[in-house]
Coordinates of C-alpha atoms and ligand atoms in Angstrom, one line a residue:
M122 CA -14.3 -4.2 24.5
L123 CA -14.7 -4.0 20.6
V124 CA -18.4 -4.9 19.5
T125 CA -18.9 -5.4 15.8
G126 CA -22.3 -4.7 14.8
G127 CA -22.9 -2.7 17.9
A128 CA -25.5 -0.6 16.2
G129 CA -27.8 -3.4 15.4
L130 CA -30.4 -4.8 17.5
L131 CA -28.5 -7.5 19.5
G132 CA -25.1 -5.6 19.4
S133 CA -26.6 -2.4 20.8
H134 CA -28.2 -4.4 23.7
I135 CA -24.5 -5.9 24.3
V136 CA -23.3 -2.4 24.6
D137 CA -25.9 -1.3 27.1
R138 CA -24.8 -4.1 29.4
L139 CA -20.9 -3.7 28.8
I140 CA -20.7 0.1 29.2
D141 CA -21.0 0.5 32.9
T142 CA -18.0 -1.7 33.2
H143 CA -16.0 -1.5 30.2
E144 CA -14.6 1.0 27.5
V145 CA -16.7 0.0 24.4
V146 CA -15.7 0.5 20.8
V147 CA -18.4 0.0 18.2
L148 CA -17.5 -0.8 14.7
D149 CA -20.5 -0.8 12.5
D150 CA -21.1 0.2 8.7
L151 CA -24.7 1.0 9.7
S152 CA -25.9 -1.1 6.5
T153 CA -28.8 -2.4 9.0
G154 CA -28.2 -0.7 12.3
S155 CA -28.7 2.7 13.4
M156 CA -27.1 5.3 15.7
D157 CA -30.6 5.6 17.3
N158 CA -29.9 2.3 19.1
L159 CA -26.8 3.7 20.6
A160 CA -27.9 7.3 21.3
I161 CA -28.0 7.1 25.1
H162 CA -24.3 6.2 24.9
V163 CA -22.7 8.9 22.4
D164 CA -21.8 11.3 25.3
N165 CA -20.4 8.7 27.5
K166 CA -16.5 8.8 27.7
R167 CA -16.0 5.2 27.8
F168 CA -18.0 4.9 24.4
T169 CA -16.4 5.4 20.9
F170 CA -18.2 4.8 17.5
I171 CA -16.1 3.9 14.5
E172 CA -18.3 3.8 11.1
G173 CA -16.8 1.3 8.6
R174 CA -17.2 -2.2 7.4
I175 CA -15.3 -5.2 9.2
S176 CA -13.7 -5.9 5.7
S177 CA -11.6 -3.0 5.8
E178 CA -8.0 -3.8 7.4
A179 CA -7.2 -0.4 8.2
I180 CA -10.6 0.4 10.2
V181 CA -10.4 -3.1 12.0
K182 CA -6.9 -2.5 12.9
E183 CA -7.7 0.9 14.2
A184 CA -10.7 -0.6 16.4
I185 CA -8.7 -3.6 17.7
E186 CA -5.9 -1.1 18.9
R187 CA -8.6 0.6 20.9
S188 CA -10.0 -2.6 22.3
K189 CA -8.7 -5.7 24.2
Q190 CA -11.7 -7.9 23.8
L191 CA -14.2 -8.7 20.9
V192 CA -17.8 -9.3 20.6
Q193 CA -18.8 -10.0 17.1
S194 CA -22.5 -9.2 16.0
T195 CA -22.2 -8.4 12.6
T196 CA -24.7 -9.9 10.3
Y197 CA -22.7 -9.9 6.9
L198 CA -18.9 -10.1 6.4
D199 CA -19.0 -8.9 2.6
N200 CA -21.5 -11.4 1.8
S201 CA -19.0 -14.1 2.8
I202 CA -20.5 -15.0 6.4
V203 CA -24.1 -14.5 7.2
G204 CA -25.1 -14.6 10.8
F205 CA -22.4 -14.2 13.5
I206 CA -22.5 -13.6 17.2
Ligands
NAD109 N1 -32.0 -10.8 16.2 C1 -32.2 -12.1 16.6 O1 -33.2 -12.5 17.1 C2 -31.2 -13.1 16.5 C3 -31.2 -14.3 16.8 C4 -30.0 -15.2 16.7 C5 -28.8 -14.8 16.0 N2 -28.8 -13.6 15.3 C6 -27.8 -13.1 14.8 O2 -27.1 -12.1 15.5 C7 -26.4 -11.0 14.7 C8 -27.0 -9.8 15.0 O3 -28.4 -9.9 14.7 P1 -29.2 -8.6 14.8 O4 -30.7 -8.8 14.8 O5 -28.6 -7.6 15.8 O6 -28.8 -8.0 13.2 P2 -28.7 -6.2 13.0 O7 -28.9 -6.1 11.5 O8 -29.8 -5.4 13.7 O9 -27.3 -6.1 13.3 C9 -26.2 -6.3 12.6 C10 -25.3 -5.0 12.7 O10 -24.3 -5.2 12.1 C11 -23.8 -4.2 11.3 N3 -23.1 -4.7 10.1 C12 -23.5 -5.4 9.0 N4 -22.7 -5.9 8.3 C13 -21.4 -5.1 8.5 C14 -20.2 -5.0 8.0 N5 -19.7 -5.7 7.0 N6 -19.3 -4.2 8.7 C15 -19.7 -3.6 9.8 N7 -20.8 -3.6 10.4 C16 -21.9 -4.4 9.7 C17 -25.2 -3.6 10.8 O11 -25.2 -2.3 10.3 C18 -26.1 -3.8 11.9 O12 -25.8 -2.9 13.2 C19 -26.7 -11.6 13.3 O13 -25.5 -12.3 12.8 C20 -28.0 -12.6 13.5 O14 -28.1 -13.4 12.3 C21 -29.9 -12.8 15.8

């Protein structure tokens, strides 16, 4: 499961709920989010963190290749979309 914005307020709670039953990949640029929100998961084998922007094709490709489903909780998509979950 790919959670974009997974280091944010809502995204990190989504990760908390998913991690027991799914492999979770978080893609986040840490612009407003924080690794503090994910600290309890960093040693979990089912957890992967990728730092990067959702506007980067290469990074999104990598994240999608490692995931089968998507939860999108990013706030900004390069200023073109604000507010998305
Ligand atoms: N918090 C609320 O009560 C609430 C209520 C309704 C809707 N929402 C919406 O839910 C979404 C998440 O809200 P939140 O409160 O968790 O915000 P947040 O800022 O805590 O989380 C957003 C996350 O997205 C990351 N991010 C932003 N731009 C990015 C980019 N271009 N690429 C990768 N990562 C990026 C940030 O670093 C952050 O971790 C927002 O779209 C918000 O508008 C929030």
